[in-house]
Amino acid sequence: MKIMLKLYICLFLLTICNKGFSQEKSLKISLWENGAPGFENRKDEPEQAKDWWVKNIHNPSITAYFPEKPNGMAVLICPGGGHENLVFNSEGRDAAEYFTSIGITAFVLKYRLAREVGSPYKLETHVKQDAERAMRLIRSKAAEFKIDPTRIGAMGFSAGGEVVALVAYNAKNTLENSSDAIDKQDAQPNFQILIYPGPLFIPKEIKSDAPPAFLLAANDDTCCSAPIVDLLNKYRQANVPIEMHLYSKGGHAFNMGKRAKTNSLKTWPQRLTDWFEDNNYFVK
């Protein structure tokens, strides 16, 4: 009996360990093997990270998180941070954990920071380049990661919403003359998710080929509630599918709801799951 009991305990502990490993399974992939174009000499400079932020990013990358049962969907996650740092944990890793829990492969983007002190980077040049490359890289690995290349979205929090905007509204996002096969992939997401997005790079007019959008913010967010109202009206004029949730209060940076003080914001990810289901994104 003692031997059997020990055996059951060992099997139980092994099951827990295996489950934990699968939930934390991730892989970091540099966007360019030899470093960002024009800045290859900074490729090996170490990042700085403390508590909730990451900065000093000179070798942009995506960190992939894999679900136990992938459904073919994928999302590129762009954390916020005002382009001075990246809120990697609560607007990156936590979002990825939510996606993998519902079968979606997630990729958290570490993009270069244009407003960090002493930064040589520009939003519309280098940050845009990082977002485009990330989308192309994910599509190039669709077969390897069991992803449907027509069901790849982009999600942005705050400043990360501005990063998403840099690739969302340009349907001609390919580089035909590049010798790099990855650059021949399309960089436009098939759908976008904007959570209290910043106001930059919203086009004056939404065209009919813009990706369907899910928008969410708190009305008392003086920074980033107006952009989703602006986008809602422009999407409606273009007759492009859109869903918006504007909560009465909650301020800015409530992330995935874990730090929210209101019940509605604590459970907001369920609204996104509903949107996926109602629009048949889970269908293979």
Short mmCIF file of C-alpha atoms in Angstrom, two decimals:
data_model
loop_
_atom_site.label_atom_id
_atom_site.label_comp_id
_atom_site.label_asym_id
_atom_site.label_seq_id
_atom_site.Cartn_x
_atom_site.Cartn_y
_atom_site.Cartn_z
CA MET A 1 0.00 0.00 0.00
CA LYS A 2 2.84 2.40 0.88
CA ILE A 3 4.48 1.75 -2.50
CA MET A 4 1.22 2.40 -4.35
CA LEU A 5 0.64 5.58 -2.35
CA LYS A 6 4.12 6.87 -3.21
CA LEU A 7 3.50 6.02 -6.86
CA TYR A 8 0.23 7.98 -6.92
CA ILE A 9 1.91 10.98 -5.27
CA CYS A 10 4.74 10.91 -7.84
CA LEU A 11 2.28 10.72 -10.73
CA PHE A 12 0.25 13.59 -9.26
CA LEU A 13 3.32 15.81 -8.88
CA LEU A 14 4.50 14.91 -12.37
CA THR A 15 1.11 15.91 -13.80
CA ILE A 16 1.24 19.28 -12.03
CA CYS A 17 4.79 19.93 -13.23
CA ASN A 18 3.95 19.05 -16.80
CA LYS A 19 0.85 21.26 -16.73
CA GLY A 20 2.85 24.16 -15.36
CA PHE A 21 5.51 23.74 -18.01
CA SER A 22 2.97 23.74 -20.84
CA GLN A 23 1.30 26.88 -19.51
CA GLU A 24 4.63 28.72 -19.32
CA LYS A 25 5.95 27.45 -22.65
CA SER A 26 7.42 30.37 -24.56
CA LEU A 27 10.06 31.12 -27.16
CA LYS A 28 11.87 34.39 -27.86
CA ILE A 29 12.62 35.09 -31.53
CA SER A 30 14.66 38.04 -32.80
CA LEU A 31 12.98 39.91 -35.65
CA TRP A 32 16.24 39.96 -37.59
CA GLU A 33 18.93 37.32 -37.19
CA ASN A 34 21.75 39.85 -37.43
CA GLY A 35 20.02 42.73 -35.67
CA ALA A 36 17.80 45.57 -36.83
CA PRO A 37 18.81 46.98 -40.24
CA GLY A 38 21.21 49.87 -39.81
CA PHE A 39 21.69 49.11 -36.11
CA GLU A 40 23.33 45.69 -36.28
CA ASN A 41 26.17 46.92 -34.04
CA ARG A 42 23.69 47.36 -31.15
CA LYS A 43 22.27 43.83 -31.42
CA ASP A 44 24.01 42.50 -28.31
CA GLU A 45 23.31 45.43 -25.98
CA PRO A 46 21.42 44.02 -22.98
CA GLU A 47 17.87 45.07 -22.26
CA GLN A 48 17.01 46.69 -18.94
CA ALA A 49 14.09 45.31 -16.95
CA LYS A 50 12.70 46.00 -13.48
CA ASP A 51 9.34 45.35 -11.89
CA TRP A 52 6.78 46.10 -14.61
CA TRP A 53 8.93 47.65 -17.38
CA VAL A 54 11.48 46.75 -20.03
CA LYS A 55 13.59 49.26 -21.94
CA ASN A 56 16.89 49.70 -23.80
CA ILE A 57 15.60 47.52 -26.63
CA HIS A 58 17.99 47.45 -29.57
CA ASN A 59 17.39 43.90 -30.80
CA PRO A 60 13.59 43.85 -31.31
CA SER A 61 11.91 40.48 -30.86
CA ILE A 62 8.70 38.56 -30.38
CA THR A 63 8.13 36.17 -27.49
CA ALA A 64 5.81 33.37 -28.56
CA TYR A 65 3.40 31.68 -26.13
CA PHE A 66 1.83 28.41 -27.22
CA PRO A 67 -1.56 27.01 -26.18
CA GLU A 68 -2.00 23.35 -25.31
CA LYS A 69 -4.70 23.04 -27.97
CA PRO A 70 -4.10 25.63 -30.72
CA ASN A 71 -7.17 26.63 -32.73
CA GLY A 72 -5.21 28.23 -35.57
CA MET A 73 -5.61 31.85 -34.44
CA ALA A 74 -2.68 34.09 -33.52
CA VAL A 75 -2.34 37.59 -32.07
CA LEU A 76 0.63 39.96 -32.03
CA ILE A 77 0.52 41.88 -28.72
CA CYS A 78 2.02 45.38 -28.54
CA PRO A 79 2.39 46.56 -24.92
CA GLY A 80 2.18 50.22 -24.03
CA GLY A 81 4.56 52.44 -22.10
CA GLY A 82 4.48 55.79 -23.85
CA HIS A 83 7.31 54.73 -26.19
CA GLU A 84 9.64 55.26 -23.21
CA ASN A 85 9.44 51.69 -21.89
CA LEU A 86 7.34 48.56 -22.38
CA VAL A 87 4.78 47.35 -19.85
CA PHE A 88 5.81 43.83 -20.74
CA ASN A 89 4.25 41.78 -17.93
CA SER A 90 0.75 43.18 -17.43
CA GLU A 91 0.21 44.30 -21.06
CA GLY A 92 2.20 41.53 -22.70
CA ARG A 93 2.63 38.31 -20.80
CA ASP A 94 -0.76 38.53 -19.04
CA ALA A 95 -2.51 39.10 -22.37
CA ALA A 96 -0.63 36.15 -23.85
CA GLU A 97 -1.77 33.92 -20.99
CA TYR A 98 -5.37 34.91 -21.67
CA PHE A 99 -5.03 34.09 -25.37
CA THR A 100 -3.37 30.72 -24.83
CA SER A 101 -6.13 29.80 -22.36
CA ILE A 102 -8.63 30.00 -25.24
CA GLY A 103 -6.42 28.27 -27.81
CA ILE A 104 -4.80 31.30 -29.46
CA THR A 105 -1.06 31.44 -30.11
CA ALA A 106 0.28 34.76 -28.80
CA PHE A 107 3.35 36.81 -29.67
CA VAL A 108 4.47 39.72 -27.48
CA LEU A 109 6.44 42.35 -29.38
CA LYS A 110 9.44 44.11 -27.92
CA TYR A 111 9.71 47.10 -30.23
CA ARG A 112 12.29 49.87 -30.18
CA LEU A 113 11.48 52.89 -28.04
CA ALA A 114 11.41 56.22 -29.83
CA ARG A 115 10.96 58.40 -26.72
CA GLU A 116 13.48 56.78 -24.43
CA VAL A 117 16.21 59.24 -23.40
CA GLY A 118 18.90 59.31 -26.08
CA SER A 119 16.94 57.11 -28.46
CA PRO A 120 18.03 57.16 -32.13
CA TYR A 121 14.71 55.68 -33.25
CA LYS A 122 11.64 57.24 -34.86
CA LEU A 123 8.04 56.06 -34.55
CA GLU A 124 7.08 56.15 -38.21
CA THR A 125 10.37 54.60 -39.33
CA HIS A 126 11.88 52.13 -36.87
CA VAL A 127 8.88 51.26 -34.69
CA LYS A 128 6.76 50.78 -37.81
CA GLN A 129 9.53 48.59 -39.22
CA ASP A 130 9.45 46.43 -36.07
CA ALA A 131 5.67 45.96 -36.20
CA GLU A 132 5.72 45.12 -39.91
CA ARG A 133 8.56 42.67 -39.48
CA ALA A 134 6.81 40.99 -36.55
CA MET A 135 3.62 40.42 -38.54
CA ARG A 136 5.59 39.09 -41.50
CA LEU A 137 7.70 36.84 -39.30
CA ILE A 138 4.60 35.32 -37.70
CA ARG A 139 3.03 34.66 -41.11
CA SER A 140 6.28 33.10 -42.36
CA LYS A 141 6.10 30.61 -39.47
CA ALA A 142 2.39 29.84 -39.84
CA ALA A 143 2.90 26.21 -40.81
CA GLU A 144 5.56 25.67 -38.13
CA PHE A 145 3.36 27.12 -35.37
CA LYS A 146 0.05 25.65 -36.68
CA ILE A 147 -1.38 29.07 -37.46
CA ASP A 148 -3.93 30.03 -40.09
CA PRO A 149 -2.30 32.99 -41.92
CA THR A 150 -5.76 34.49 -42.52
CA ARG A 151 -6.57 34.62 -38.77
CA ILE A 152 -3.68 36.66 -37.39
CA GLY A 153 -4.60 39.76 -35.43
CA ALA A 154 -2.79 42.58 -33.65
CA MET A 155 -3.53 43.89 -30.17
CA GLY A 156 -2.29 47.17 -28.73
CA PHE A 157 -2.49 48.78 -25.29
CA SER A 158 -2.07 52.56 -25.05
CA ALA A 159 1.10 53.43 -27.04
CA GLY A 160 0.97 49.87 -28.36
CA GLY A 161 -2.31 50.81 -30.04
CA GLU A 162 -0.37 53.41 -31.98
CA VAL A 163 2.07 50.69 -33.04
CA VAL A 164 -0.84 48.58 -34.30
CA ALA A 165 -2.16 51.59 -36.24
CA LEU A 166 1.13 51.76 -38.14
CA VAL A 167 0.33 48.43 -39.83
CA ALA A 168 -3.47 48.13 -39.63
CA TYR A 169 -4.54 50.66 -42.25
CA ASN A 170 -2.18 49.85 -45.12
CA ALA A 171 -3.34 46.89 -47.18
CA LYS A 172 -0.23 47.05 -49.41
CA ASN A 173 2.11 45.97 -46.66
CA THR A 174 4.59 43.92 -48.70
CA LEU A 175 8.14 44.56 -49.92
CA GLU A 176 8.28 42.99 -53.36
CA ASN A 177 11.89 43.97 -54.09
CA SER A 178 13.40 42.48 -50.92
CA SER A 179 15.67 39.45 -51.14
CA ASP A 180 14.41 38.34 -47.72
CA ALA A 181 11.53 35.87 -48.10
CA ILE A 182 10.02 37.04 -44.81
CA ASP A 183 9.61 40.56 -46.20
CA LYS A 184 7.40 39.21 -48.99
CA GLN A 185 4.73 38.34 -46.40
CA ASP A 186 1.80 40.70 -45.76
CA ALA A 187 2.14 42.83 -42.63
CA GLN A 188 -1.51 43.86 -42.25
CA PRO A 189 -3.40 42.08 -39.44
CA ASN A 190 -6.68 40.30 -40.20
CA PHE A 191 -8.29 41.94 -37.17
CA GLN A 192 -7.23 44.39 -34.49
CA ILE A 193 -7.86 44.76 -30.76
CA LEU A 194 -7.27 48.20 -29.28
CA ILE A 195 -7.35 48.66 -25.51
CA TYR A 196 -7.25 52.36 -24.47
CA PRO A 197 -5.13 53.13 -27.60
CA GLY A 198 -3.09 56.29 -28.04
CA PRO A 199 -4.29 58.89 -30.56
CA LEU A 200 -1.42 58.78 -33.05
CA PHE A 201 -1.64 57.39 -36.60
CA ILE A 202 -5.41 57.08 -36.84
CA PRO A 203 -6.11 57.85 -40.51
CA LYS A 204 -8.43 60.66 -41.55
CA GLU A 205 -10.58 58.09 -43.34
CA ILE A 206 -11.07 54.37 -42.82
CA LYS A 207 -11.06 52.42 -46.06
CA SER A 208 -13.12 49.34 -46.77
CA ASP A 209 -10.06 47.08 -46.51
CA ALA A 210 -9.34 48.05 -42.88
CA PRO A 211 -9.28 45.07 -40.49
CA PRO A 212 -12.37 44.48 -38.30
CA ALA A 213 -11.81 46.02 -34.87
CA PHE A 214 -12.59 45.45 -31.20
CA LEU A 215 -12.21 48.66 -29.15
CA LEU A 216 -12.31 49.14 -25.40
CA ALA A 217 -11.58 51.98 -22.95
CA ALA A 218 -12.92 53.82 -19.92
CA ASN A 219 -14.78 57.09 -20.55
CA ASP A 220 -12.83 58.91 -17.83
CA ASP A 221 -9.51 58.11 -19.53
CA THR A 222 -8.58 61.64 -20.62
CA CYS A 223 -5.81 60.30 -22.84
CA CYS A 224 -7.21 57.37 -24.65
CA SER A 225 -10.99 57.14 -24.71
CA ALA A 226 -11.47 59.67 -27.53
CA PRO A 227 -9.50 57.60 -30.10
CA ILE A 228 -11.91 54.67 -29.93
CA VAL A 229 -14.92 56.97 -30.37
CA ASP A 230 -13.20 58.54 -33.37
CA LEU A 231 -12.46 55.13 -34.85
CA LEU A 232 -16.01 53.92 -34.21
CA ASN A 233 -17.51 56.71 -36.29
CA LYS A 234 -15.01 56.28 -39.12
CA TYR A 235 -15.51 52.50 -39.20
CA ARG A 236 -19.27 52.96 -39.34
CA GLN A 237 -18.93 55.38 -42.26
CA ALA A 238 -16.79 52.82 -44.10
CA ASN A 239 -19.21 49.99 -43.22
CA VAL A 240 -16.36 47.90 -41.74
CA PRO A 241 -17.22 45.56 -38.81
CA ILE A 242 -16.46 47.07 -35.41
CA GLU A 243 -17.40 46.56 -31.77
CA MET A 244 -16.74 49.13 -29.05
CA HIS A 245 -17.00 48.99 -25.26
CA LEU A 246 -16.78 52.34 -23.47
CA TYR A 247 -17.01 51.88 -19.71
CA SER A 248 -18.12 54.74 -17.47
CA LYS A 249 -15.01 54.73 -15.28
CA GLY A 250 -11.73 52.99 -14.81
CA GLY A 251 -9.11 55.45 -15.96
CA HIS A 252 -6.06 54.39 -17.91
CA ALA A 253 -3.86 51.29 -17.79
CA PHE A 254 -6.21 48.75 -16.23
CA ASN A 255 -4.43 46.16 -18.38
CA MET A 256 -6.22 42.78 -18.56
CA GLY A 257 -8.50 43.78 -15.67
CA LYS A 258 -6.43 42.35 -12.83
CA ARG A 259 -5.78 45.81 -11.37
CA ALA A 260 -9.20 47.24 -12.19
CA LYS A 261 -11.41 48.55 -9.41
CA THR A 262 -14.75 48.08 -11.16
CA ASN A 263 -16.47 44.75 -11.76
CA SER A 264 -17.05 45.50 -15.43
CA LEU A 265 -13.37 46.06 -16.14
CA LYS A 266 -12.26 43.07 -14.10
CA THR A 267 -14.15 40.86 -16.54
CA TRP A 268 -13.60 42.75 -19.80
CA PRO A 269 -11.59 39.92 -21.48
CA GLN A 270 -14.82 37.90 -21.60
CA ARG A 271 -16.23 40.53 -23.98
CA LEU A 272 -13.31 39.85 -26.30
CA THR A 273 -13.92 36.10 -26.12
CA ASP A 274 -17.57 36.76 -26.98
CA TRP A 275 -16.47 38.85 -29.97
CA PHE A 276 -14.28 36.03 -31.24
CA GLU A 277 -17.12 33.55 -30.88
CA ASP A 278 -19.83 35.78 -32.34
CA ASN A 279 -17.71 36.48 -35.43
CA ASN A 280 -16.61 32.88 -35.96
CA TYR A 281 -12.90 33.53 -35.46
CA PHE A 282 -12.58 30.22 -33.61
CA VAL A 283 -13.84 28.29 -36.63
CA LYS A 284 -11.04 26.53 -38.45
#
